[in-house]
Amino acid sequence: MRQFLSYTAIVAAMLCGAALAADTPPAVARAQVDAIYPDIEKLYMDLHRNPELAFHEQRTAAELARRVKALGFEVTSGVGGTGVVAILKNGPGPVVMLRTELDALPMQEKTGLPFASTATTRNDAGEQVPVAHMCGHDLHMSAWVGTAELMAQDKARWHGTLMLVGQPAEEIVSGATAMLKDGLFTRFPKPDYALGMHDEPSLAAGVIGFHTGAFRAAANSVEVTVFGKGGHGAYPQTTVDPVVLAARIVLGLQTIVSRENNPADPVVVTVGSIHGGTVSNIIPDQVTLQLTVRSFDAAVQKRLLEAIAREARGEAIAANAPKEPSVEVKNGTDPVINDPQLTQRMVAAARAELGDANVVEMPAQMGSEDFSQFGLNGVRAVLLHIGAVDAAKLEAARTSGQPLPGVHSPLWAPEREPTLKAAISAETAILLDLMKA
Ligand SMILES: [Zn+2]
Ligand SMILES: [Zn+2]
């Protein structure tokens, strides 16, 4: 279902953008972006070389804080752990929030880039793990600083309050909630509008992807432990085998998706982990399953979670289990719902800046994002994506059917210059439009 732009469409888009630029000058001049780019690229490489895990983004947060403080923003650090809030007041007008994530992933980078991460760190479990920015949050942060710089330079063209938010721990979908609990919308002005921008592997570098309404899925982890009665593998009649019970549950769960759910509502129930037993001839007394459960609607998500618990209980009864399974719904996040009117307004501003064909509609994604929390807390919010892949490589991938690396791949390497420049241009143009002087 992923849409790929053809190379010719991209060339046409560039020409169209150029033609459009001749009629209406873009809000952000290319020269303004070009002037700050070398410094922004340096920041990008520095952040890329020095990644930090969720809620441990001390160096990252300090660097962002230092940079926006120098631009005249009023900076508060340590919001919701390592979060940064930077406010630039410029007379009466709307409060507009731009959010970036701060965290990297516990994985090894294999891009071979000269500035590739070789960092390792201790995770919260005390294990030594590699750490790398394989989701592009370093790109988002660099664009965020670039946009801050252009907005600070151009204060005559806008009014209101610009609120830059550096959010920790997106990868564990906890940082947005942590910041909100720490008073993001009470200690600081509550935004009228919020914008987030994420890099995107299915679009050409610099092309903005938008999706109105439900864009990113709600997700929950669920841990199910089923209990049996252990014993010798040769005498199953003396046991209640939790391995067989767990296997029935794995298959039963699939019918929640195929038979109970409305096929028009996209959902996923994946059992990603199943653990029980030690050796071949001992029947264990319990087995633990770990699931991820996703959908685009809070009511659908609730129904899925209830059905999982019911399925587990029902199979346990059928197996004559000595006690009810434990079903624990763990950390999760809600669907990202892009405000329809605000999406249209941002799309118009981005199109005026980048050209119509460089701002395209894209499908919703099952990956989740805790950007959802800002919208749920009463702010009109939109998450946009920005293409980050060389157009010719995308076209070659489409023709060959060989998928390219995406985010969370050890090979994910955004086309940094066109992506960063377009992200800065689009963010600034959108902010200027929302805060028109
Ligand atoms: Zn990610
Ligand atoms: Zn991400």
Tab-separated table of C-alpha atoms and ligand atoms in Angstrom:
chain	number	residue	atom	x	y	z
A	1	MET	CA	0.000	0.000	0.000
A	2	ARG	CA	3.032	2.254	0.262
A	3	GLN	CA	3.046	4.907	-2.369
A	4	PHE	CA	6.216	5.708	-4.231
A	5	LEU	CA	6.735	8.806	-6.269
A	6	SER	CA	8.133	8.171	-9.696
A	7	TYR	CA	11.341	9.910	-10.573
A	8	THR	CA	9.564	11.847	-13.307
A	9	ALA	CA	6.925	12.977	-10.807
A	10	ILE	CA	9.690	14.292	-8.588
A	11	VAL	CA	11.379	16.158	-11.437
A	12	ALA	CA	7.957	17.544	-12.403
A	13	ALA	CA	7.445	18.533	-8.780
A	14	MET	CA	10.745	20.384	-8.729
A	15	LEU	CA	9.861	22.253	-11.928
A	16	CYS	CA	6.391	22.975	-10.599
A	17	GLY	CA	7.910	24.224	-7.320
A	18	ALA	CA	10.271	26.473	-9.274
A	19	ALA	CA	7.392	27.816	-11.394
A	20	LEU	CA	5.353	28.428	-8.278
A	21	ALA	CA	8.264	30.156	-6.589
A	22	ALA	CA	8.446	32.551	-9.525
A	23	ASP	CA	4.804	33.598	-8.958
A	24	THR	CA	4.617	33.659	-5.156
A	25	PRO	CA	7.880	33.905	-3.285
A	26	PRO	CA	8.105	31.188	-0.615
A	27	ALA	CA	7.744	32.325	3.006
A	28	VAL	CA	11.246	31.099	3.711
A	29	ALA	CA	13.876	32.039	1.159
A	30	ARG	CA	16.210	29.227	0.099
A	31	ALA	CA	19.145	31.550	0.858
A	32	GLN	CA	18.050	31.831	4.513
A	33	VAL	CA	18.096	28.050	4.868
A	34	ASP	CA	21.355	27.691	2.926
A	35	ALA	CA	22.992	30.247	5.232
A	36	ILE	CA	22.313	28.280	8.419
A	37	TYR	CA	22.720	24.816	6.862
A	38	PRO	CA	26.462	24.203	7.439
A	39	ASP	CA	26.035	24.777	11.177
A	40	ILE	CA	22.866	22.648	11.309
A	41	GLU	CA	24.654	19.818	9.508
A	42	LYS	CA	27.459	20.008	12.079
A	43	LEU	CA	24.857	19.739	14.847
A	44	TYR	CA	23.231	16.779	13.079
A	45	MET	CA	26.522	14.881	12.858
A	46	ASP	CA	27.351	15.693	16.463
A	47	LEU	CA	23.974	14.433	17.703
A	48	HIS	CA	24.315	11.383	15.456
A	49	ARG	CA	27.702	10.501	16.947
A	50	ASN	CA	26.469	11.000	20.503
A	51	PRO	CA	23.128	9.185	20.812
A	52	GLU	CA	21.451	8.599	24.180
A	53	LEU	CA	18.711	6.220	25.264
A	54	ALA	CA	15.205	7.151	26.443
A	55	PHE	CA	15.182	9.311	29.614
A	56	HIS	CA	19.005	9.497	29.518
A	57	GLU	CA	19.248	12.291	26.936
A	58	GLN	CA	21.286	14.606	29.205
A	59	ARG	CA	23.967	15.666	26.719
A	60	THR	CA	21.439	15.921	23.883
A	61	ALA	CA	19.031	18.057	25.918
A	62	ALA	CA	21.861	20.298	27.155
A	63	GLU	CA	23.071	20.917	23.603
A	64	LEU	CA	19.575	21.847	22.361
A	65	ALA	CA	18.992	24.036	25.436
A	66	ARG	CA	22.308	25.818	24.929
A	67	ARG	CA	21.555	26.531	21.273
A	68	VAL	CA	18.030	27.904	21.700
A	69	LYS	CA	19.028	29.925	24.789
A	70	ALA	CA	21.631	31.659	22.603
A	71	LEU	CA	18.794	32.560	20.202
A	72	GLY	CA	16.892	34.348	22.961
A	73	PHE	CA	14.472	31.595	24.007
A	74	GLU	CA	13.546	31.232	27.670
A	75	VAL	CA	14.612	27.653	28.402
A	76	THR	CA	13.442	25.213	31.087
A	77	SER	CA	15.277	21.900	31.317
A	78	GLY	CA	14.406	18.702	33.163
A	79	VAL	CA	10.703	18.754	32.268
A	80	GLY	CA	9.377	15.183	32.563
A	81	GLY	CA	12.884	13.846	33.137
A	82	THR	CA	15.198	15.176	30.425
A	83	GLY	CA	12.652	17.253	28.470
A	84	VAL	CA	13.353	20.791	27.262
A	85	VAL	CA	10.808	23.609	26.888
A	86	ALA	CA	11.963	26.751	25.073
A	87	ILE	CA	9.630	29.727	24.836
A	88	LEU	CA	9.986	32.779	22.603
A	89	LYS	CA	7.356	35.416	23.365
A	90	ASN	CA	6.653	37.890	20.607
A	91	GLY	CA	3.574	39.904	21.576
A	92	PRO	CA	-0.048	38.766	21.659
A	93	GLY	CA	-1.123	35.946	19.364
A	94	PRO	CA	-1.420	32.166	19.222
A	95	VAL	CA	0.750	29.767	21.160
A	96	VAL	CA	2.304	27.320	18.700
A	97	MET	CA	4.285	24.260	19.703
A	98	LEU	CA	6.941	22.457	17.644
A	99	ARG	CA	8.017	19.133	19.074
A	100	THR	CA	11.116	17.042	18.515
A	101	GLU	CA	12.064	13.756	20.147
A	102	LEU	CA	15.436	13.434	21.886
A	103	ASP	CA	16.096	9.705	22.201
A	104	ALA	CA	18.004	7.097	20.202
A	105	LEU	CA	17.625	3.301	20.018
A	106	PRO	CA	19.517	0.445	21.697
A	107	MET	CA	20.890	-0.964	18.435
A	108	GLN	CA	24.047	-1.126	16.365
A	109	GLU	CA	24.393	1.212	13.405
A	110	LYS	CA	25.656	-0.496	10.221
A	111	THR	CA	25.470	2.350	7.692
A	112	GLY	CA	29.237	2.660	7.343
A	113	LEU	CA	28.865	6.463	7.306
A	114	PRO	CA	31.956	8.405	8.424
A	115	PHE	CA	29.940	9.845	11.325
A	116	ALA	CA	28.204	6.545	12.211
A	117	SER	CA	27.578	5.899	15.889
A	118	THR	CA	29.966	3.569	17.696
A	119	ALA	CA	28.464	4.458	21.079
A	120	THR	CA	27.582	1.929	23.731
A	121	THR	CA	25.853	2.545	27.023
A	122	ARG	CA	24.263	0.767	29.950
A	123	ASN	CA	20.528	0.291	29.611
A	124	ASP	CA	18.098	0.433	32.542
A	125	ALA	CA	18.636	-3.303	33.140
A	126	GLY	CA	22.375	-2.641	33.555
A	127	GLU	CA	23.366	-4.359	30.296
A	128	GLN	CA	25.954	-2.847	27.951
A	129	VAL	CA	24.155	-2.084	24.655
A	130	PRO	CA	24.965	-0.272	21.418
A	131	VAL	CA	23.055	2.966	20.878
A	132	ALA	CA	22.279	4.787	17.638
A	133	HIS	CA	19.894	7.297	16.084
A	134	MET	CA	18.255	4.835	13.674
A	135	CYS	CA	14.845	6.539	13.799
A	136	GLY	CA	16.071	9.964	12.700
A	137	HIS	CA	15.361	11.871	15.903
A	138	ASP	CA	18.738	13.577	15.395
A	139	LEU	CA	17.386	14.885	12.090
A	140	HIS	CA	14.220	16.147	13.804
A	141	MET	CA	16.274	17.908	16.489
A	142	SER	CA	18.553	19.573	13.946
A	143	ALA	CA	15.569	20.825	11.915
A	144	TRP	CA	13.974	22.045	15.182
A	145	VAL	CA	17.077	24.113	15.970
A	146	GLY	CA	17.239	25.418	12.377
A	147	THR	CA	13.589	26.442	12.521
A	148	ALA	CA	14.178	28.122	15.896
A	149	GLU	CA	16.994	30.093	14.322
A	150	LEU	CA	14.917	31.312	11.356
A	151	MET	CA	11.963	32.216	13.617
A	152	ALA	CA	14.257	34.159	15.962
A	153	GLN	CA	15.764	36.027	12.980
A	154	ASP	CA	12.370	36.983	11.582
A	155	LYS	CA	10.386	38.256	14.567
A	156	ALA	CA	8.821	41.089	12.553
A	157	ARG	CA	6.914	38.539	10.459
A	158	TRP	CA	5.040	36.772	13.250
A	159	HIS	CA	3.435	37.346	16.622
A	160	GLY	CA	2.431	35.117	19.480
A	161	THR	CA	4.335	32.608	21.560
A	162	LEU	CA	6.580	30.001	20.000
A	163	MET	CA	6.961	26.950	22.203
A	164	LEU	CA	9.678	24.482	21.270
A	165	VAL	CA	9.433	21.130	23.002
A	166	GLY	CA	12.292	18.616	23.165
A	167	GLN	CA	10.584	15.422	24.292
A	168	PRO	CA	12.458	12.506	25.843
A	169	ALA	CA	11.707	8.792	25.497
A	170	GLU	CA	9.510	8.635	22.393
A	171	GLU	CA	10.847	5.165	21.563
A	172	ILE	CA	9.285	3.774	24.731
A	173	VAL	CA	6.192	5.983	24.229
A	174	SER	CA	6.577	7.492	27.706
A	175	GLY	CA	8.165	10.906	27.303
A	176	ALA	CA	5.123	12.899	26.175
A	177	THR	CA	3.098	11.690	29.161
A	178	ALA	CA	6.031	12.382	31.492
A	179	MET	CA	6.244	15.982	30.249
A	180	LEU	CA	2.463	16.481	30.509
A	181	LYS	CA	2.476	15.104	34.064
A	182	ASP	CA	5.279	17.526	34.873
A	183	GLY	CA	3.106	20.473	33.819
A	184	LEU	CA	3.885	20.960	30.119
A	185	PHE	CA	0.475	22.565	29.566
A	186	THR	CA	0.080	24.150	33.017
A	187	ARG	CA	3.511	25.511	33.961
A	188	PHE	CA	3.901	26.774	30.395
A	189	PRO	CA	1.331	28.352	28.038
A	190	LYS	CA	-1.044	25.751	26.600
A	191	PRO	CA	-0.548	25.649	22.819
A	192	ASP	CA	-3.343	26.438	20.372
A	193	TYR	CA	-1.587	24.314	17.761
A	194	ALA	CA	1.137	21.670	17.802
A	195	LEU	CA	3.328	20.346	14.984
A	196	GLY	CA	5.576	17.301	14.867
A	197	MET	CA	7.702	16.129	11.924
A	198	HIS	CA	9.053	12.583	11.430
A	199	ASP	CA	11.360	11.237	8.745
A	200	GLU	CA	9.796	8.778	6.308
A	201	PRO	CA	11.377	5.957	4.269
A	202	SER	CA	8.616	5.682	1.642
A	203	LEU	CA	8.929	9.243	0.339
A	204	ALA	CA	11.619	11.045	-1.626
A	205	ALA	CA	13.912	13.339	0.333
A	206	GLY	CA	12.229	16.643	1.086
A	207	VAL	CA	8.678	15.536	0.174
A	208	ILE	CA	6.171	16.119	2.974
A	209	GLY	CA	3.647	13.343	3.641
A	210	PHE	CA	0.380	14.146	5.389
A	211	HIS	CA	-2.596	12.102	6.576
A	212	THR	CA	-5.803	13.599	7.944
A	213	GLY	CA	-7.412	11.951	10.987
A	214	ALA	CA	-6.068	8.698	12.465
A	215	PHE	CA	-2.461	8.518	11.270
A	216	ARG	CA	-0.484	6.364	13.723
A	217	ALA	CA	-1.899	3.411	15.627
A	218	ALA	CA	-2.776	2.935	19.267
A	219	ALA	CA	-0.480	0.287	20.737
A	220	ASN	CA	-0.371	-1.764	23.918
A	221	SER	CA	1.966	-4.482	25.114
A	222	VAL	CA	0.131	-7.309	26.817
A	223	GLU	CA	1.720	-10.031	28.930
A	224	VAL	CA	-0.298	-13.216	29.348
A	225	THR	CA	0.873	-15.933	31.752
A	226	VAL	CA	-0.990	-19.239	31.655
A	227	PHE	CA	-0.744	-21.733	34.492
A	228	GLY	CA	-0.737	-25.513	34.224
A	229	LYS	CA	0.425	-28.392	36.347
A	230	GLY	CA	4.001	-29.492	35.696
A	231	GLY	CA	5.351	-33.019	35.550
A	232	HIS	CA	7.250	-35.646	33.559
A	233	GLY	CA	6.981	-35.339	29.783
A	234	ALA	CA	6.340	-39.111	29.583
A	235	TYR	CA	3.250	-38.922	31.821
A	236	PRO	CA	1.121	-36.088	30.406
A	237	GLN	CA	-1.978	-37.588	32.059
A	238	THR	CA	-0.651	-36.387	35.430
A	239	THR	CA	-0.205	-32.793	34.220
A	240	VAL	CA	-2.027	-29.822	32.724
A	241	ASP	CA	0.293	-28.810	29.901
A	242	PRO	CA	0.617	-24.998	29.673
A	243	VAL	CA	2.619	-25.258	26.410
A	244	VAL	CA	-0.385	-26.764	24.607
A	245	LEU	CA	-2.647	-24.234	26.310
A	246	ALA	CA	-0.406	-21.350	25.175
A	247	ALA	CA	-0.348	-22.716	21.616
A	248	ARG	CA	-4.164	-22.806	21.547
A	249	ILE	CA	-4.255	-19.224	22.762
A	250	VAL	CA	-1.840	-18.073	20.041
A	251	LEU	CA	-4.125	-19.556	17.390
A	252	GLY	CA	-7.328	-18.440	19.123
A	253	LEU	CA	-6.092	-14.843	19.199
A	254	GLN	CA	-5.965	-14.814	15.401
A	255	THR	CA	-9.732	-15.220	15.249
A	256	ILE	CA	-10.142	-11.965	17.184
A	257	VAL	CA	-8.646	-10.279	14.116
A	258	SER	CA	-10.250	-12.446	11.431
A	259	ARG	CA	-13.705	-13.162	12.945
A	260	GLU	CA	-14.553	-10.611	15.650
A	261	ASN	CA	-13.149	-7.436	14.172
A	262	ASN	CA	-14.831	-5.375	11.476
A	263	PRO	CA	-12.534	-5.883	8.448
A	264	ALA	CA	-12.837	-2.149	7.760
A	265	ASP	CA	-10.977	-1.426	11.026
A	266	PRO	CA	-7.273	-2.233	10.649
A	267	VAL	CA	-5.920	-4.103	13.690
A	268	VAL	CA	-2.853	-6.162	14.589
A	269	VAL	CA	-2.460	-8.803	17.295
A	270	THR	CA	1.098	-10.154	17.264
A	271	VAL	CA	2.542	-12.657	19.731
A	272	GLY	CA	6.184	-11.608	19.635
A	273	SER	CA	7.476	-13.768	22.444
A	274	ILE	CA	6.545	-17.088	24.045
A	275	HIS	CA	8.517	-18.574	26.917
A	276	GLY	CA	8.042	-21.725	28.949
A	277	GLY	CA	9.899	-24.814	30.014
A	278	THR	CA	13.555	-25.787	30.165
A	279	VAL	CA	14.129	-29.236	28.615
A	280	SER	CA	12.263	-31.692	26.393
A	281	ASN	CA	11.022	-34.161	29.017
A	282	ILE	CA	9.607	-31.803	31.634
A	283	ILE	CA	6.178	-30.261	31.257
A	284	PRO	CA	6.475	-26.802	32.843
A	285	ASP	CA	3.873	-25.271	35.135
A	286	GLN	CA	3.566	-21.947	33.328
A	287	VAL	CA	4.141	-20.206	29.996
A	288	THR	CA	4.338	-16.458	29.314
A	289	LEU	CA	3.258	-14.792	26.063
A	290	GLN	CA	4.087	-11.205	25.091
A	291	LEU	CA	1.860	-9.424	22.600
A	292	THR	CA	1.650	-6.156	20.760
A	293	VAL	CA	-1.901	-4.999	20.019
A	294	ARG	CA	-2.611	-2.158	17.593
A	295	SER	CA	-5.538	-0.301	16.065
A	296	PHE	CA	-6.569	3.220	15.068
A	297	ASP	CA	-9.485	3.687	17.407
A	298	ALA	CA	-9.722	3.760	21.209
A	299	ALA	CA	-12.987	1.756	21.250
A	300	VAL	CA	-11.558	-0.892	18.905
A	301	GLN	CA	-8.404	-1.091	21.033
A	302	LYS	CA	-10.485	-1.596	24.198
A	303	ARG	CA	-12.462	-4.389	22.492
A	304	LEU	CA	-9.240	-6.123	21.356
A	305	LEU	CA	-7.791	-6.036	24.875
A	306	GLU	CA	-11.009	-7.426	26.378
A	307	ALA	CA	-11.158	-10.166	23.727
A	308	ILE	CA	-7.560	-11.215	24.465
A	309	ALA	CA	-8.329	-11.610	28.179
A	310	ARG	CA	-11.524	-13.547	27.373
A	311	GLU	CA	-9.741	-15.843	24.896
A	312	ALA	CA	-6.997	-16.601	27.438
A	313	ARG	CA	-9.547	-17.348	30.184
A	314	GLY	CA	-11.687	-19.480	27.862
A	315	GLU	CA	-8.783	-21.640	26.695
A	316	ALA	CA	-7.605	-22.052	30.309
A	317	ILE	CA	-11.045	-23.364	31.271
A	318	ALA	CA	-11.021	-25.713	28.256
A	319	ALA	CA	-7.597	-27.029	29.335
A	320	ASN	CA	-8.708	-27.519	32.959
A	321	ALA	CA	-5.985	-25.152	34.164
A	322	PRO	CA	-5.603	-24.951	37.947
A	323	LYS	CA	-5.973	-21.178	37.912
A	324	GLU	CA	-6.990	-18.268	35.691
A	325	PRO	CA	-4.309	-16.799	33.435
A	326	SER	CA	-2.876	-13.443	34.409
A	327	VAL	CA	-3.379	-10.832	31.694
A	328	GLU	CA	-1.427	-7.634	32.198
A	329	VAL	CA	-1.873	-4.703	29.819
A	330	LYS	CA	1.459	-2.884	29.896
A	331	ASN	CA	2.673	0.431	28.568
A	332	GLY	CA	0.860	1.754	25.560
A	333	THR	CA	-0.125	4.807	23.642
A	334	ASP	CA	-3.180	6.162	21.890
A	335	PRO	CA	-3.686	6.753	18.165
A	336	VAL	CA	-2.283	9.951	16.659
A	337	ILE	CA	-5.306	11.819	15.292
A	338	ASN	CA	-4.319	14.652	12.984
A	339	ASP	CA	-6.766	17.550	13.335
A	340	PRO	CA	-8.415	17.770	9.865
A	341	GLN	CA	-8.659	21.580	9.584
A	342	LEU	CA	-5.175	22.156	10.940
A	343	THR	CA	-3.785	19.490	8.580
A	344	GLN	CA	-5.312	21.331	5.607
A	345	ARG	CA	-3.884	24.640	6.788
A	346	MET	CA	-0.412	23.191	7.281
A	347	VAL	CA	-0.569	21.427	3.901
A	348	ALA	CA	-1.435	24.732	2.206
A	349	ALA	CA	1.482	26.503	3.913
A	350	ALA	CA	3.888	23.664	3.072
A	351	ARG	CA	2.676	23.585	-0.570
A	352	ALA	CA	3.188	27.327	-0.942
A	353	GLU	CA	6.725	26.780	0.345
A	354	LEU	CA	7.786	23.556	-1.393
A	355	GLY	CA	5.432	23.312	-4.374
A	356	ASP	CA	2.180	21.326	-4.603
A	357	ALA	CA	3.713	18.059	-5.776
A	358	ASN	CA	6.201	18.034	-2.894
A	359	VAL	CA	3.402	17.733	-0.306
A	360	VAL	CA	1.534	14.449	-0.779
A	361	GLU	CA	-1.101	12.433	1.017
A	362	MET	CA	0.245	9.210	2.547
A	363	PRO	CA	-1.353	6.122	4.128
A	364	ALA	CA	-1.783	5.711	7.887
A	365	GLN	CA	0.828	3.584	9.666
A	366	MET	CA	0.599	0.859	12.303
A	367	GLY	CA	3.701	2.204	14.067
A	368	SER	CA	2.745	4.202	17.151
A	369	GLU	CA	3.900	7.619	18.386
A	370	ASP	CA	3.287	9.298	21.718
A	371	PHE	CA	2.772	12.609	19.905
A	372	SER	CA	-0.841	11.382	20.309
A	373	GLN	CA	-0.792	12.599	23.927
A	374	PHE	CA	-0.630	16.289	22.995
A	375	GLY	CA	-3.822	16.028	20.921
A	376	LEU	CA	-5.533	14.011	23.650
A	377	ASN	CA	-4.751	16.809	26.086
A	378	GLY	CA	-6.815	19.287	24.130
A	379	VAL	CA	-4.343	20.751	21.638
A	380	ARG	CA	-5.063	20.775	17.906
A	381	ALA	CA	-2.098	18.743	16.741
A	382	VAL	CA	-0.675	17.424	13.477
A	383	LEU	CA	2.173	15.000	12.881
A	384	LEU	CA	3.647	15.295	9.393
A	385	HIS	CA	6.235	13.028	7.800
A	386	ILE	CA	9.155	14.099	5.652
A	387	GLY	CA	10.608	11.855	2.963
A	388	ALA	CA	14.300	11.133	3.494
A	389	VAL	CA	15.301	8.782	0.656
A	390	ASP	CA	17.087	9.509	-2.621
A	391	ALA	CA	14.387	9.704	-5.343
A	392	ALA	CA	16.285	7.514	-7.832
A	393	LYS	CA	16.879	4.816	-5.176
A	394	LEU	CA	13.180	4.852	-4.302
A	395	GLU	CA	12.248	4.419	-7.951
A	396	ALA	CA	14.766	1.559	-8.332
A	397	ALA	CA	13.310	-0.126	-5.233
A	398	ARG	CA	9.809	0.218	-6.608
A	399	THR	CA	10.812	-1.355	-9.944
A	400	SER	CA	12.850	-4.184	-8.427
A	401	GLY	CA	10.464	-4.894	-5.553
A	402	GLN	CA	13.464	-4.934	-3.195
A	403	PRO	CA	12.535	-2.886	-0.113
A	404	LEU	CA	14.963	-0.235	1.117
A	405	PRO	CA	15.973	0.066	4.782
A	406	GLY	CA	13.441	1.967	6.876
A	407	VAL	CA	13.509	3.563	10.310
A	408	HIS	CA	14.796	1.197	13.058
A	409	SER	CA	16.908	-0.604	10.440
A	410	PRO	CA	20.670	-0.588	11.234
A	411	LEU	CA	21.085	0.729	7.675
A	412	TRP	CA	18.684	3.695	7.911
A	413	ALA	CA	20.569	6.752	6.604
A	414	PRO	CA	18.413	9.751	5.665
A	415	GLU	CA	19.536	11.911	2.707
A	416	ARG	CA	20.547	14.595	5.092
A	417	GLU	CA	20.875	17.821	3.086
A	418	PRO	CA	17.608	17.848	1.090
A	419	THR	CA	15.681	16.385	4.028
A	420	LEU	CA	17.000	18.822	6.622
A	421	LYS	CA	16.573	21.826	4.332
A	422	ALA	CA	12.994	20.914	3.406
A	423	ALA	CA	12.118	20.150	7.045
A	424	ILE	CA	13.392	23.563	8.153
A	425	SER	CA	11.637	25.355	5.263
A	426	ALA	CA	8.326	23.568	5.836
A	427	GLU	CA	8.353	23.938	9.633
A	428	THR	CA	9.205	27.622	9.434
A	429	ALA	CA	6.644	28.299	6.696
A	430	ILE	CA	3.944	26.520	8.735
A	431	LEU	CA	4.814	28.404	11.934
A	432	LEU	CA	4.893	31.736	10.077
A	433	ASP	CA	1.457	30.990	8.623
A	434	LEU	CA	-0.034	30.009	11.995
A	435	MET	CA	1.455	33.113	13.641
A	436	LYS	CA	1.026	35.600	10.766
A	437	ALA	CA	1.870	39.158	11.745
B	1	ZN	ZN	11.437	5.044	16.371
B	2	ZN	ZN	10.864	8.028	15.623
